[in-house]
XYZ file of C-alpha atoms in Angstrom:
284
model
C -138.806 -9.035 -66.773
C -142.533 -7.517 -66.038
C -146.091 -8.609 -66.609
C -149.268 -6.830 -66.674
C -152.589 -8.668 -66.052
C -155.942 -7.896 -67.665
C -158.919 -7.456 -65.500
C -161.181 -9.622 -67.161
C -161.668 -13.195 -65.282
C -162.932 -16.245 -66.653
C -165.236 -18.862 -65.380
C -167.735 -21.942 -65.850
C -171.356 -22.509 -65.300
C -173.173 -25.290 -66.295
C -176.782 -24.321 -68.134
C -179.633 -26.198 -68.398
C -180.851 -25.284 -72.177
C -183.512 -27.131 -73.633
C -183.333 -30.208 -70.913
C -179.579 -30.382 -72.122
C -176.400 -29.427 -69.990
C -173.988 -27.050 -71.216
C -170.718 -26.164 -69.555
C -170.693 -22.291 -70.898
C -167.286 -20.212 -70.602
C -167.453 -16.275 -69.683
C -165.337 -13.657 -69.086
C -166.653 -10.604 -66.570
C -165.146 -7.593 -65.489
C -166.100 -4.282 -63.993
C -168.721 -3.678 -61.219
C -172.674 -2.175 -61.468
C -175.455 -2.827 -63.921
C -174.996 -6.442 -65.655
C -174.263 -6.171 -69.102
C -174.217 -9.256 -71.330
C -172.229 -9.394 -74.177
C -172.980 -11.597 -77.162
C -170.527 -12.276 -80.068
C -170.633 -12.797 -83.642
C -171.564 -16.161 -85.846
C -168.853 -18.073 -85.881
C -166.440 -16.896 -83.390
C -166.218 -16.333 -79.444
C -166.041 -13.933 -76.655
C -162.873 -12.789 -77.309
C -164.327 -10.123 -79.646
C -165.189 -8.535 -76.272
C -161.734 -8.401 -74.651
C -160.778 -4.272 -75.346
C -164.310 -3.473 -73.976
C -164.063 -5.552 -70.752
C -160.702 -3.461 -70.406
C -162.325 -0.393 -70.586
C -161.796 1.689 -67.339
C -164.960 3.687 -67.784
C -167.456 1.170 -68.663
C -165.646 -0.939 -65.899
C -166.732 1.284 -63.386
C -170.498 1.566 -64.435
C -171.221 -2.226 -65.703
C -170.667 -5.454 -64.466
C -169.561 -6.943 -68.106
C -170.181 -10.597 -68.984
C -168.436 -11.585 -72.185
C -169.664 -15.438 -72.923
C -169.028 -18.137 -75.774
C -171.856 -19.711 -76.995
C -172.399 -23.555 -76.750
C -170.572 -25.025 -79.383
C -168.231 -21.690 -79.522
C -164.610 -21.103 -78.098
C -164.378 -23.002 -74.859
C -167.946 -23.929 -74.852
C -167.139 -27.466 -75.707
C -170.538 -29.421 -77.000
C -172.409 -31.225 -74.161
C -171.253 -34.721 -73.179
C -174.673 -36.102 -72.457
C -175.931 -35.952 -75.937
C -174.559 -37.707 -79.462
C -174.608 -34.275 -80.988
C -172.163 -35.293 -84.092
C -175.280 -37.304 -85.257
C -176.987 -34.412 -86.345
C -176.197 -31.356 -88.518
C -175.436 -27.970 -85.973
C -178.031 -25.384 -86.914
C -178.601 -22.594 -84.167
C -182.439 -21.658 -83.775
C -183.622 -18.658 -82.191
C -185.471 -20.936 -79.339
C -182.478 -21.984 -78.384
C -180.204 -18.634 -79.058
C -183.118 -16.567 -76.819
C -182.788 -19.701 -74.161
C -178.744 -18.606 -73.791
C -178.323 -15.100 -72.115
C -181.869 -15.507 -70.191
C -180.874 -18.604 -68.992
C -177.438 -16.857 -67.957
C -178.966 -13.963 -66.471
C -181.447 -16.481 -64.005
C -178.193 -18.439 -62.915
C -175.689 -15.496 -62.538
C -179.216 -13.851 -60.326
C -178.433 -10.868 -62.766
C -181.277 -7.867 -62.130
C -182.519 -7.053 -65.465
C -179.237 -6.700 -66.977
C -178.642 -4.852 -70.609
C -177.642 -6.848 -73.436
C -175.535 -6.216 -76.394
C -174.422 -8.150 -79.170
C -173.276 -7.820 -82.954
C -174.531 -9.571 -85.973
C -176.446 -12.909 -84.986
C -176.008 -10.905 -81.440
C -177.392 -7.640 -82.820
C -180.331 -10.003 -84.338
C -180.738 -11.426 -81.059
C -181.158 -7.971 -78.958
C -184.601 -7.316 -81.095
C -185.804 -11.108 -80.613
C -184.835 -10.481 -76.841
C -186.761 -7.254 -77.103
C -189.597 -8.906 -78.563
C -189.566 -12.376 -76.524
C -187.880 -11.336 -73.087
C -189.126 -7.685 -72.386
C -189.335 -8.455 -68.452
C -185.673 -9.923 -68.667
C -183.721 -7.015 -69.929
C -183.972 -3.411 -69.263
C -182.158 -2.443 -72.383
C -180.718 -3.879 -75.480
C -178.175 -2.517 -78.071
C -178.292 -3.983 -81.285
C -175.042 -3.923 -83.142
C -175.235 -4.690 -86.973
C -178.620 -5.359 -86.743
C -181.688 -6.068 -89.131
C -185.363 -7.014 -89.407
C -184.432 -9.703 -91.927
C -181.166 -10.720 -93.818
C -182.079 -13.862 -95.929
C -179.581 -15.314 -98.280
C -176.804 -16.464 -96.126
C -177.369 -20.230 -95.179
C -175.546 -21.775 -97.702
C -173.877 -25.248 -98.202
C -170.647 -23.750 -99.114
C -169.958 -22.273 -95.715
C -169.752 -26.073 -94.230
C -167.743 -27.898 -97.073
C -164.323 -29.827 -97.250
C -163.473 -27.767 -100.199
C -163.981 -24.585 -98.027
C -161.346 -23.741 -95.301
C -162.101 -21.816 -91.830
C -159.085 -19.998 -93.421
C -161.423 -18.808 -96.576
C -164.309 -18.129 -94.257
C -162.124 -16.069 -92.126
C -160.763 -13.617 -94.838
C -164.464 -13.310 -96.333
C -164.904 -11.487 -92.476
C -161.825 -9.359 -93.759
C -164.293 -7.692 -96.308
C -166.501 -6.824 -93.891
C -164.198 -4.925 -92.092
C -163.876 -0.970 -92.392
C -160.570 -0.076 -94.420
C -159.357 2.611 -91.754
C -159.611 0.056 -89.197
C -156.315 -0.941 -87.609
C -154.448 -3.795 -89.572
C -153.638 -5.375 -86.180
C -157.113 -5.712 -84.989
C -158.703 -6.513 -88.483
C -156.177 -9.372 -88.518
C -157.205 -10.399 -85.206
C -160.721 -10.615 -85.804
C -159.938 -13.113 -88.874
C -158.132 -15.182 -86.258
C -160.609 -15.644 -84.118
C -163.024 -16.735 -86.911
C -160.382 -19.215 -88.184
C -160.567 -21.267 -85.092
C -164.356 -21.984 -84.917
C -165.360 -25.618 -85.567
C -165.500 -26.350 -89.188
C -169.757 -26.621 -88.816
C -170.154 -23.529 -86.689
C -170.611 -20.645 -88.896
C -172.602 -22.005 -91.411
C -174.852 -23.171 -88.491
C -174.962 -19.977 -86.905
C -176.238 -18.307 -89.858
C -179.103 -20.480 -90.187
C -180.392 -18.216 -87.416
C -178.908 -15.027 -89.082
C -180.678 -15.881 -92.583
C -183.713 -18.032 -91.551
C -184.459 -18.066 -87.891
C -184.635 -14.217 -87.663
C -187.566 -12.165 -89.048
C -188.837 -9.604 -87.338
C -190.516 -7.732 -89.984
C -193.955 -7.972 -88.843
C -193.120 -8.270 -84.931
C -190.874 -5.648 -84.133
C -193.485 -3.157 -83.933
C -194.887 -4.724 -81.041
C -191.321 -4.223 -78.880
C -192.610 -1.919 -76.179
C -189.546 0.330 -75.687
C -191.270 1.965 -72.223
C -190.421 -1.560 -70.928
C -186.700 -2.178 -72.716
C -184.913 0.481 -74.837
C -183.823 -0.352 -77.872
C -180.694 1.183 -79.409
C -179.552 -0.089 -82.955
C -176.102 1.216 -84.328
C -174.792 -0.144 -87.733
C -171.443 -0.010 -89.328
C -170.993 2.281 -92.247
C -168.824 -0.282 -94.154
C -170.738 -3.365 -93.379
C -172.177 -4.656 -96.296
C -174.283 -7.467 -94.409
C -176.098 -5.527 -91.592
C -175.873 -1.974 -93.578
C -176.660 0.899 -92.223
C -179.904 1.474 -94.747
C -180.860 -2.042 -92.975
C -180.613 -0.774 -89.387
C -182.111 2.558 -89.894
C -185.425 0.820 -91.806
C -185.452 -1.422 -88.718
C -185.457 0.966 -86.072
C -188.027 2.500 -87.951
C -190.117 -0.371 -87.329
C -189.972 -0.249 -83.629
C -191.600 2.943 -81.683
C -188.853 4.602 -79.625
C -185.762 3.114 -81.033
C -183.139 4.730 -81.841
C -180.568 4.425 -84.617
C -176.933 5.433 -85.313
C -174.523 4.741 -87.800
C -171.234 3.998 -86.711
C -169.135 5.993 -89.021
C -165.544 4.698 -90.042
C -166.490 0.803 -88.618
C -167.478 -2.452 -90.096
C -169.132 -5.538 -89.132
C -167.250 -6.388 -86.041
C -166.925 -2.702 -84.383
C -165.549 -4.084 -81.020
C -162.475 -6.322 -82.296
C -162.065 -4.496 -85.515
C -161.347 -0.939 -84.114
C -162.338 -0.895 -80.488
C -160.891 2.647 -79.583
C -163.201 3.858 -82.576
C -165.767 1.714 -81.248
C -165.448 2.715 -77.324
C -165.911 6.369 -78.397
C -169.327 5.716 -80.086
C -170.625 3.268 -77.326
C -169.980 4.862 -74.370
C -172.367 7.795 -74.319
C -174.987 5.070 -75.208
C -174.324 2.771 -72.601
C -173.769 6.012 -70.148
C -177.425 7.005 -71.473
C -178.893 3.832 -70.309
C -177.224 3.583 -67.003
C -178.475 7.028 -65.909
C -181.976 5.626 -66.989
C -181.762 3.169 -64.876
C -180.805 5.194 -61.674
């Protein structure tokens, strides 16, 4: 018999978020410049498992992939009756998670990268926390994506299996089937209320159409990359967002969809390594 161990190591940290203690799970791998990794709506940090194992990035970056509170292994807090109110992800709360995590872990101006709600968050962080982060990378980002916060995503007749298979249509047709199915598998395991609640931020809480231009890319660099086959955060939306931000860089990820890091990790790494290498060189 033989065994092979991954490099990523998991830990818990207790964070004070809005006066409530949350036990947040994260996995980290590598050494060097800190890099915080945010998953998509309704999912968790497992989406980044392939990135955490990349040898080239491990030599340059201390990568930290966390589960948002109420997601994955970051179970709800025990100090408040959260079940008495609907789960709804707000911009203020979401901005506070990587900001507080960076502070507690004593990270020196980390790089931030996220997809979907995480891509939106990249822009909100650049606006609200430019002194905390040296660079942000927004995947599948746009200035505003209304219309996604609907009751059907938390309804007794709508299963997690349905929500997961809806995500299948957001992946690129040429992405390896095993990884497309893995992306669905992670989605199917989210708490029933979480996907709809996350989309409150995605469709309502995030709107930078009038504020994106205030970002100073000399203080925090901004990269935006959208997948060619993403019909939610389309390449057109990503490019339009980049045009609002003086000095921002945009790139369409050919052959990728809404979940580039999990649906086709090899292709995604080919695209993202040069972006992160440029950020690393600018930091040296």
